[in-house]
Coordinates of C-alpha atoms in Angstrom, one line a residue:
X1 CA 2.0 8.9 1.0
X2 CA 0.0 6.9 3.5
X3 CA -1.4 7.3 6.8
X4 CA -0.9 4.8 9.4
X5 CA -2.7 2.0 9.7
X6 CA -6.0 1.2 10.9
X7 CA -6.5 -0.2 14.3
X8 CA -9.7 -2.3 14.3
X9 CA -11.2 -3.6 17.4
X10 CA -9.3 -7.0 18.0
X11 CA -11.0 -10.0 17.3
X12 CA -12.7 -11.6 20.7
X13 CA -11.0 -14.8 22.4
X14 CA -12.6 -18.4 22.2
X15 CA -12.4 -20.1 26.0
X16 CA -9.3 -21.1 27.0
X17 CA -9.3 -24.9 27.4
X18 CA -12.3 -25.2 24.3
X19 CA -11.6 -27.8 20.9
X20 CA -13.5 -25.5 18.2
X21 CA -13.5 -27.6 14.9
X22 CA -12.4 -24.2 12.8
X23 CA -9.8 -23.6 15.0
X24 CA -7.0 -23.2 12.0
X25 CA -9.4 -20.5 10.7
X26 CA -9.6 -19.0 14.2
X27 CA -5.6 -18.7 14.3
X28 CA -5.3 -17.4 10.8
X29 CA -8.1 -14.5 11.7
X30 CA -6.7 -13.5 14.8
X31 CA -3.2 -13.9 13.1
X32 CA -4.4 -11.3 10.4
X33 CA -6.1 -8.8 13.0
X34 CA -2.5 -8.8 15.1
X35 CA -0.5 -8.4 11.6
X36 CA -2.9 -5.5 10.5
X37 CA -2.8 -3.9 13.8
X38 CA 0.5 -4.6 15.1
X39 CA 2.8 -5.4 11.9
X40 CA 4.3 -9.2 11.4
X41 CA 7.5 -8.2 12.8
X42 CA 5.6 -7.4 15.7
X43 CA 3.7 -10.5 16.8
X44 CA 4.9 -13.5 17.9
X45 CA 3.6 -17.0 17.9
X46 CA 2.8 -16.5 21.2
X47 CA 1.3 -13.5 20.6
X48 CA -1.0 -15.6 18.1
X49 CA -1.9 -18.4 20.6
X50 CA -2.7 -16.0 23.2
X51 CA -5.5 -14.2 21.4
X52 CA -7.2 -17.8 20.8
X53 CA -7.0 -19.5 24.2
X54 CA -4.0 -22.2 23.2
X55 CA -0.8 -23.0 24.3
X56 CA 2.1 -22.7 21.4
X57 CA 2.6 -26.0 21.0
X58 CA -0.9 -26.3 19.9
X59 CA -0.3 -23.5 17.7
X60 CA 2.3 -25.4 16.0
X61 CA 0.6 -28.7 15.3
X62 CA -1.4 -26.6 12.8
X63 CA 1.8 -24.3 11.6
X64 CA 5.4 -25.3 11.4
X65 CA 6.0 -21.6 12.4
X66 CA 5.9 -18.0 11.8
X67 CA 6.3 -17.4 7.9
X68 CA 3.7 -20.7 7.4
X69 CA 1.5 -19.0 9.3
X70 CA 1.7 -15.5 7.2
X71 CA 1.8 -17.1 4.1
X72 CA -2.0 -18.9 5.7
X73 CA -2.7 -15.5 6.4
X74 CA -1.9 -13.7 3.3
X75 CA -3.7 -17.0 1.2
X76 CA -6.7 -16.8 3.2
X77 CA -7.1 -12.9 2.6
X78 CA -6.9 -13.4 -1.6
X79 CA -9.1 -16.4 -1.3
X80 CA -12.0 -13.9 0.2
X81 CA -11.6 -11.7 -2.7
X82 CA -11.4 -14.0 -5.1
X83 CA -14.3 -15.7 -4.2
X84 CA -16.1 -12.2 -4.2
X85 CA -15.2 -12.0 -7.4
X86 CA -16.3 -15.4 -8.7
X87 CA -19.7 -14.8 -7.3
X88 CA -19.8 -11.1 -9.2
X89 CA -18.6 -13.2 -12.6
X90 CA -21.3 -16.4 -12.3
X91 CA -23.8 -13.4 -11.3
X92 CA -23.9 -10.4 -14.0
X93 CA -26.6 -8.7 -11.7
X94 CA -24.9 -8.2 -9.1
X95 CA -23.2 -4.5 -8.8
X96 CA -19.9 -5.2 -8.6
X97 CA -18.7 -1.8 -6.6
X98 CA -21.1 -2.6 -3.8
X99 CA -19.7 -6.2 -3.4
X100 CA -16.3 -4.9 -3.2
X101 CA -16.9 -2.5 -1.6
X102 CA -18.6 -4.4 1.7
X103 CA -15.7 -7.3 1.2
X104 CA -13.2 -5.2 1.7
X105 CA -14.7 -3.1 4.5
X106 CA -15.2 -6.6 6.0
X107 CA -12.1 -7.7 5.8
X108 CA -10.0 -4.0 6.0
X109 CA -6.1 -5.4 6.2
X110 CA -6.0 -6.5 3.0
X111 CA -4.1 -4.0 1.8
X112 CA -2.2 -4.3 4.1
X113 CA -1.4 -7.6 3.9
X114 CA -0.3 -8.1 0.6
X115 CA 1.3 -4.9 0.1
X116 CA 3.6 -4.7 3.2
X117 CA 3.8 -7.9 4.8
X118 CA 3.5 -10.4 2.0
X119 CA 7.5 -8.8 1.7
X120 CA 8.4 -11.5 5.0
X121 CA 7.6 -14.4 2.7
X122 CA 10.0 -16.1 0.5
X123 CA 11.0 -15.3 -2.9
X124 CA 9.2 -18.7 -4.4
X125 CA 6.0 -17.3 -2.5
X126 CA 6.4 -14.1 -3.7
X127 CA 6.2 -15.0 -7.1
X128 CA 3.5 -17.5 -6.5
X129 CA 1.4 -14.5 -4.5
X130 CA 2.5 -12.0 -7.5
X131 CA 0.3 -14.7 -10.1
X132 CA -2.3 -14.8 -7.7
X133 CA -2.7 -11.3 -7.7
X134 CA -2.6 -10.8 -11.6
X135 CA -5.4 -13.7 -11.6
X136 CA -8.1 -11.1 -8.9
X137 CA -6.5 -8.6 -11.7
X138 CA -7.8 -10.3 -14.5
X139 CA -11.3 -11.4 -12.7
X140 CA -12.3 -8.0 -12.0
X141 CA -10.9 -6.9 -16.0
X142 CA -13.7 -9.4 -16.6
X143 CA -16.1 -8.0 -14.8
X144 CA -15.0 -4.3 -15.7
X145 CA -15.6 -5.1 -19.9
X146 CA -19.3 -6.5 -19.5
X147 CA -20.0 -2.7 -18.7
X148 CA -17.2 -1.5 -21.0
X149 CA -16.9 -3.9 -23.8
X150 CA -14.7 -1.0 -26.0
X151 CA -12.0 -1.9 -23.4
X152 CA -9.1 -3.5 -24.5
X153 CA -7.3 -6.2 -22.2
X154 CA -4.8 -3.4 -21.3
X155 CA -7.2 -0.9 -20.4
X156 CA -9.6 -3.2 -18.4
X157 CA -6.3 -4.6 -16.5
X158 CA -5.3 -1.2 -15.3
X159 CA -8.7 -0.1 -14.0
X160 CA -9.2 -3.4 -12.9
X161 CA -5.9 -2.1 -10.3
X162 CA -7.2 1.3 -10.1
X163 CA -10.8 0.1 -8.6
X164 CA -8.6 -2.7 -5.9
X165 CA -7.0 0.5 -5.0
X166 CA -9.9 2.3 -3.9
X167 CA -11.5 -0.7 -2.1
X168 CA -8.2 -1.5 0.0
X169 CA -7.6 2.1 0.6
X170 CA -9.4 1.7 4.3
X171 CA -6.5 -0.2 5.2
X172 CA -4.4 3.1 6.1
X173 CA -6.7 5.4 8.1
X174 CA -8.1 5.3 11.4
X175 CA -11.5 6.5 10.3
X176 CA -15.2 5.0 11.3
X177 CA -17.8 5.6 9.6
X178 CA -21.2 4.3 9.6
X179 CA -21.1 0.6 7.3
X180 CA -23.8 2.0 5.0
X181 CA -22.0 5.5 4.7
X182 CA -18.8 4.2 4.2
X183 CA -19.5 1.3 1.7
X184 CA -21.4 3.8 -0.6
X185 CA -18.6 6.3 -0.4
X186 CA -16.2 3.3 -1.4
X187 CA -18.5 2.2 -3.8
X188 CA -19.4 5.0 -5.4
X189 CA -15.8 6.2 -6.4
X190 CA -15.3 2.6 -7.2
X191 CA -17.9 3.0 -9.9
X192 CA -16.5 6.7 -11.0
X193 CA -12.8 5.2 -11.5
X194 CA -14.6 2.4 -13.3
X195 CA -16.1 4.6 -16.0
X196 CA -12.8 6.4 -16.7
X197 CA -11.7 6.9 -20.1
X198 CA -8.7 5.3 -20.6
X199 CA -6.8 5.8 -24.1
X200 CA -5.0 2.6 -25.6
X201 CA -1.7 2.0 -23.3
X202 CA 1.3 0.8 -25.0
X203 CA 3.0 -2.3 -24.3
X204 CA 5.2 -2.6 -21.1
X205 CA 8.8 -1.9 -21.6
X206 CA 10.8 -4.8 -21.8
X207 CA 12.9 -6.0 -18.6
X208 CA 16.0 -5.0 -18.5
X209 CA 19.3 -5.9 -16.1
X210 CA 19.7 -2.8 -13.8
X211 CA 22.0 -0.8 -14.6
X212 CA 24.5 -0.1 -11.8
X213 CA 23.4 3.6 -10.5
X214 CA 26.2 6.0 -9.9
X215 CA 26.4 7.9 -7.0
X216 CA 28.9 10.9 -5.6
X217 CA 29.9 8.8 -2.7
X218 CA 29.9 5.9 -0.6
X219 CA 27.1 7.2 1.7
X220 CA 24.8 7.7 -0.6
X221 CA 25.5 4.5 -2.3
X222 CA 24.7 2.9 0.9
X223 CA 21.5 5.2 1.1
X224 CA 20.5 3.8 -2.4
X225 CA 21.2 0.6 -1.9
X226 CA 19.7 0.0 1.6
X227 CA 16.6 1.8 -0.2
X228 CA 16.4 -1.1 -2.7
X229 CA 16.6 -3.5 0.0
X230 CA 14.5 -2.4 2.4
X231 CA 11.6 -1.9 0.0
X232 CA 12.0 -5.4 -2.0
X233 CA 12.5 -7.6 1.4
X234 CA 11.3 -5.4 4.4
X235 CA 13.6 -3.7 6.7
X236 CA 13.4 -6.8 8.8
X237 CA 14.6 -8.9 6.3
X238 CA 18.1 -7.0 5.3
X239 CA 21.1 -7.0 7.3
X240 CA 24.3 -4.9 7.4
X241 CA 25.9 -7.7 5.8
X242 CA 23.4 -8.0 2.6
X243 CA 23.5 -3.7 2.0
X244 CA 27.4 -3.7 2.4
X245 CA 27.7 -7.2 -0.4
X246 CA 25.3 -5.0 -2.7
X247 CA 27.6 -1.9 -2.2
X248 CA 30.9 -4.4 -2.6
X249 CA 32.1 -3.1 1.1
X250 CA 31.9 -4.7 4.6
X251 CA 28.7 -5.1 6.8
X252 CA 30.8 -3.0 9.5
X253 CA 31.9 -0.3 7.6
X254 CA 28.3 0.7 6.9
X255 CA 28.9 2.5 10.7
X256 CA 31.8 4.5 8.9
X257 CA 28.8 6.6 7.5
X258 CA 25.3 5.7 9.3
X259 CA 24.8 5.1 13.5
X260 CA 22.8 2.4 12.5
X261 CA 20.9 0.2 10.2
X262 CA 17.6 2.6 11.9
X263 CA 19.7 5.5 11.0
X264 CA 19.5 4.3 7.2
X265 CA 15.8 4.1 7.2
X266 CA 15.5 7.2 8.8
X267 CA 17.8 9.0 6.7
X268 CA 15.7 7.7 3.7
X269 CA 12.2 8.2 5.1
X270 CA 13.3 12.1 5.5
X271 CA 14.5 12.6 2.0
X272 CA 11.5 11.1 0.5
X273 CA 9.9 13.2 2.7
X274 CA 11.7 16.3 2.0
X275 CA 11.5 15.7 -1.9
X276 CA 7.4 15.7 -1.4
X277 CA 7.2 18.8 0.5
X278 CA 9.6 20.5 -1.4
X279 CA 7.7 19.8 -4.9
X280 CA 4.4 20.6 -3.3
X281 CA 5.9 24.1 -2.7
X282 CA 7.3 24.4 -6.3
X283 CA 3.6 23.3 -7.8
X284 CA 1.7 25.7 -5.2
X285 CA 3.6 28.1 -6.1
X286 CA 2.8 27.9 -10.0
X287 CA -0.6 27.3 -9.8
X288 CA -3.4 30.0 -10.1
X289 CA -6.5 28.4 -8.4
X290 CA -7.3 25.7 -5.9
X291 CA -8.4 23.4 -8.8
X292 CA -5.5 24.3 -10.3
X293 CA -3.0 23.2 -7.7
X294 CA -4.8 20.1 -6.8
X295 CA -4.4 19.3 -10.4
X296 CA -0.4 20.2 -10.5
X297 CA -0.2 17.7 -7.3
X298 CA -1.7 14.9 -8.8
X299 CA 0.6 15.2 -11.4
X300 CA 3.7 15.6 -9.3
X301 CA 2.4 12.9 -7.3
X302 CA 2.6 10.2 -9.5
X303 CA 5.4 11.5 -10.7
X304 CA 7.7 11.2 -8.1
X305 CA 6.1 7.9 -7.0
X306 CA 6.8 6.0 -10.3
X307 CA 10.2 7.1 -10.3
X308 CA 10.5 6.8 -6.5
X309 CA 8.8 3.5 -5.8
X310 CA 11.4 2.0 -3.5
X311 CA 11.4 4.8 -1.5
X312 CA 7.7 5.7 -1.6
X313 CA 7.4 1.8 -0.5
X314 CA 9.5 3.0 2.8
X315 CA 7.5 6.0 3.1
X316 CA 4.0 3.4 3.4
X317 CA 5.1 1.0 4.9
X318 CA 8.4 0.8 7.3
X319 CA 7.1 3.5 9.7
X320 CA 7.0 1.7 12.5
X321 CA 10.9 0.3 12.3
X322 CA 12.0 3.9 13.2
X323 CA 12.6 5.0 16.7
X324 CA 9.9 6.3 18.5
X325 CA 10.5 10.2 18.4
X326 CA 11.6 9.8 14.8
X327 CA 8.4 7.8 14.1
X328 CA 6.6 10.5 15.2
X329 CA 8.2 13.1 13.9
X330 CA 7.8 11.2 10.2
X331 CA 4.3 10.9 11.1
X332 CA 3.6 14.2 11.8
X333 CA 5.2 15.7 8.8
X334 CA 3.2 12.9 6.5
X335 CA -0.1 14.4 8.8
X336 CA 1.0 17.9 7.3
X337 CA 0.9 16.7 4.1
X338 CA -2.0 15.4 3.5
X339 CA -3.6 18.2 5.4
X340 CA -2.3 20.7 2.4
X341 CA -4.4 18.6 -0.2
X342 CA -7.8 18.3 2.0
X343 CA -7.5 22.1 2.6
X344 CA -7.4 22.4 -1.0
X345 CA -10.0 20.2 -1.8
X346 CA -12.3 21.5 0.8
X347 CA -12.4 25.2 -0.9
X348 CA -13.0 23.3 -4.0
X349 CA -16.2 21.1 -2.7
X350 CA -17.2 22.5 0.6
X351 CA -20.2 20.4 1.1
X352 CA -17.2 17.3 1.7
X353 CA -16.7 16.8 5.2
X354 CA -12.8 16.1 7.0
X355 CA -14.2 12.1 6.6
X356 CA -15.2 12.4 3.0
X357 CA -12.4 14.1 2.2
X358 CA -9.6 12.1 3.7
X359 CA -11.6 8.8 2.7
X360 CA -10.6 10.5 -1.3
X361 CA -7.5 11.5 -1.0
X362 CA -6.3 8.8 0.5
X363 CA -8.3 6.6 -2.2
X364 CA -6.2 8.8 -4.8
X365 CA -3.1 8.1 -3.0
X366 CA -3.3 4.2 -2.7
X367 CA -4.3 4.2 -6.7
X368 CA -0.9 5.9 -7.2
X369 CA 1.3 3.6 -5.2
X370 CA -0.2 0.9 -6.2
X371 CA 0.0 1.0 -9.8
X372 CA 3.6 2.3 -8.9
X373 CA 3.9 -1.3 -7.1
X374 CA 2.5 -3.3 -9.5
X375 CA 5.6 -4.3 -12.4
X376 CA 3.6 -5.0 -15.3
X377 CA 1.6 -1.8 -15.1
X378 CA 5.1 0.2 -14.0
X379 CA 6.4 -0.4 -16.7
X380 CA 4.2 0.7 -19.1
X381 CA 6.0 4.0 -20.5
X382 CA 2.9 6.6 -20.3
X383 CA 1.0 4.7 -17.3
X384 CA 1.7 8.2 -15.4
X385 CA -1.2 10.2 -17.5
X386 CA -4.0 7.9 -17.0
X387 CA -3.3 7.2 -13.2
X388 CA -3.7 10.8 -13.2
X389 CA -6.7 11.0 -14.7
X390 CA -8.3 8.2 -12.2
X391 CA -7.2 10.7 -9.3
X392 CA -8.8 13.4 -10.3
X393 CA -11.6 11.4 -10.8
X394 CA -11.6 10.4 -7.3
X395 CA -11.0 14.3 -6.2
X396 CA -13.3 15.3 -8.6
X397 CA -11.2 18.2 -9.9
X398 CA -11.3 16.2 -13.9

C-alpha cells in the first residue's frame, strides 16, 4: 500500500528564446519533475519543451523521442545516487544515513522513477536498469559492513534494500516538513534499519518456468493474467490483444467478461484492496493490545505482498489509469487503511505526531514492496521474517 504521489513545486522555466549550455540537463530535470508529478503516460514531448522555453523540434535534436528521453531521465536519477554513494565509499567519515538521506529529499521522485515508470522502457533497458540497480545495491552493502563487518554479503545486500527503502519512501506522500526535521527523521530510521539483526538468509530459490495457474473460469483467468501484465509492462503498455494471446482467446472477447481494459484494472485494484481490509479485520480481531495488532499487521503485510506482488505493484502504482470516481474511491479506501495503522501506532507512541507517523509507516510500507519487487531478494524462501523485523524497527513496536 502507497499513498499517492508527491506533488513538488515544478521546477521554474528558463526564458523562452535563451541558448543555456546545460540545456540537455534542463530537459531531463524538468522531464523528471512532470513524470514524478504527472506520471510518463501523462506528459508529452510538448509538455516537456513547454516547461523549458523551446519549441519540440528543439526538444528533439537532443532526444529521438519519448522513451529516450525517460530512459535520460531514469539514468540521470541512479547516476545521483550512485555518485552519493561513491563519495560515502572514498570518504569512511562521512555518515552515510545523513547523505542519503538529504540526496534523496533532494531529488524525491526517485522512487518513483525507477519503480513505476522505468516499466515504459524496453525489455533490453530493463535489464540493463535492473544491473544498475543491484550495483547502488551492492555500494551501499559496502558501506553497510564497515559498521557491521559480521555481515555476510547476503545480509548486507538486503539491508542495503531495506535502508533505499526508507530514503525513497518520500516519493509517495504529499507531506512538507521542515529540510532539517525531515532529513533527521529519514536519517534516523535509516540508521535504526541499518543496525538490524539479521540471521543468515538462505540462498535464493532457483528460477523456475511458471507454471500455468489454474483458474475456475475464463474471467478470472483474464483477471490473472491482465494482473501479470499490467504489473510487468504498465497498464499503458498491454493491450486487449497481448492479455487475450496470454489467455489463448481473442483481444475482443476480453468484452465478453470486462467493459473494458479500465474495467480490468479496476476489478483488480478492488480485490487487492478487499483482500487487505479483510485480513486487517481477521488480525485485529486476534490481537490483544495495540502493540499486539501492529505486530500481527506487519506480518500479514508482507505476507500478502510477497505472494501478491503483481497485484500489490497495481495497488502502488496504476492509480491514476482508473476513471476518475473509481480513482477516488480507490484512493479513499487506501486513505482508510493506512489511517487504521497510525491510529494504532499513535496509542502506542503518543508523543509521534500525524507527520511522524505517516512519514513511518509509509517508510515500513515501501521496505515491504520493495523487497517484494526486488527478484533476487523475492526469492529468498524466509526473506518474509526479516522484512518483518526491519518494519517493526521502523514502528518501533520490536
Amino acid at each position: 500500500m502507497t499513498a499517492s504521489r508527491a506533488e513538488p513545486k515544478a521546477a521554474p522555466r528558463p526564458a523562452r528564446g535563451t541558448r543555456p549550455a546545460n540545456r540537455r540537463a534542463l530537459i531531463i530535470a524538468a522531464a523528471a519533475d512532470l513524470y514524478f508529478r504527472n506520471g510518463y503516460s501523462g506528459v508529452s514531448m510538448k509538455d516537456v519543451a513547454d516547461a523549458v522555453a523551446i519549441g519540440p523540434s528543439a526538444l528533439y535534436r537532443h532526444f529521438s523521442g519519448k522513451h529516450d528521453l525517460l530512459q535520460a531521465v531514469v539514468a540521470d536519477a541512479l547516476t545521483t545516487v550512485v555518485a552519493a554513494l561513491d563519495g560515502l565509499i572514498a570518504d569512511p567519515a562521512a555518515d552515510p544515513a545523513a547523505t542519503l538521506a538529504e540526496t534523496m529529499l533532494q531529488h524525491r521522485g526517485v522512487g518513483v522513477l525507477w519503480h513505476a515508470e522505468a516499466r515504459h522502457l524496453s525489455a533490453d533497458v530493463r535489464t540493463e536498469l535492473r544491473h544498475q540497480l543491484r550495483g547502488i545495491g551492492a555500494r551501499l552493502a559496502e558501506i553497510l559492513r564497515r559498521t557491521r563487518p559480521e555481515l555476510g554479503p547476503a545480509e548486507a545486500d538486503f539491508l542495503s534494500w531495506c535502508v533505499l527503502g526508507v530514503t525513497t519512501s518520500a516519493s509517495y506522500y504529499h507531506l512538507e516538513l521542515p529540510a532539517d526535521r525531515f532529513a533527521a527523521l529519514i536519517a534516523g530510521l535509516s540508521r535504526a534499519v541499518a543496525g538490524v539483526p539479521v540471521a543468515p538468509l538462505p540462498k535464493p530459490r532457483p528460477a523456475a518456468a511458471p507454471e500455468p495457474q489454474w483458474s475456475p473460469n475464463r474471467r478470472e483467468a483474464i483477471l490473472r493474467t491482465a494482473t501479470s501484465l499490467f504489473a510487468r509492462d504498465g497498464f499503458a503498455g498491454v493491450g486487449n490483444d497481448d492479455i487475450g494471446a496470454a489467455v489463448g482467446i481473442a483481444g475482443p472477447s476480453i468484452y465478453n467478461h470486462f467493459d473494458s481494459k479500465a474495467d480490468i484494472l479496476a476489478t483488480a485494484m478492488r480485490r487487492g484492496n478487499e483482500l487487505l481490509r479483510a485480513d486487517m479485520v481477521r488480525q485485529l480481531g486476534r490481537a490483544d493490545s495495540a502493540i499486539d495488532a501492529v505486530r500481527r499487521l506487519i506480518v500479514s503485510y508482507c505476507e500478502f505482498v510477497l505472494e501478491y506482488n503483481d497485484l500489490m505493484r497495481l495497488l502502488t502504482s496504476e492509480a491514476d489509469r482508473l476513471p476518475d470516481e473509481e480513482r477516488e474511491r480507490m484512493r479513499l479506501v487506501q486513505r482508510e487503511y493506512i489511517a487504521e495503522w497510525a491510529q494504532l501506532l499513535r496509542r502506542i507512541h503518543p508523543q509521534w505526531d500525524a507527520d511522524e507517523t505517516r512519514i513511518r509507516i509509509q517508510a515500513a510500507f515501501t521496505v515491504v514492496n520493495d523487497i517484494a519487487a526486488t527478484p533476487h531478494l523475492r526469492d529468498i524462501e524466509t526473506i518474509a521474517g526479516p522484512t518483518a523485523s526491519v518494519c517493526r524497527t521502523i514502528l518501533d513496536v520490536d
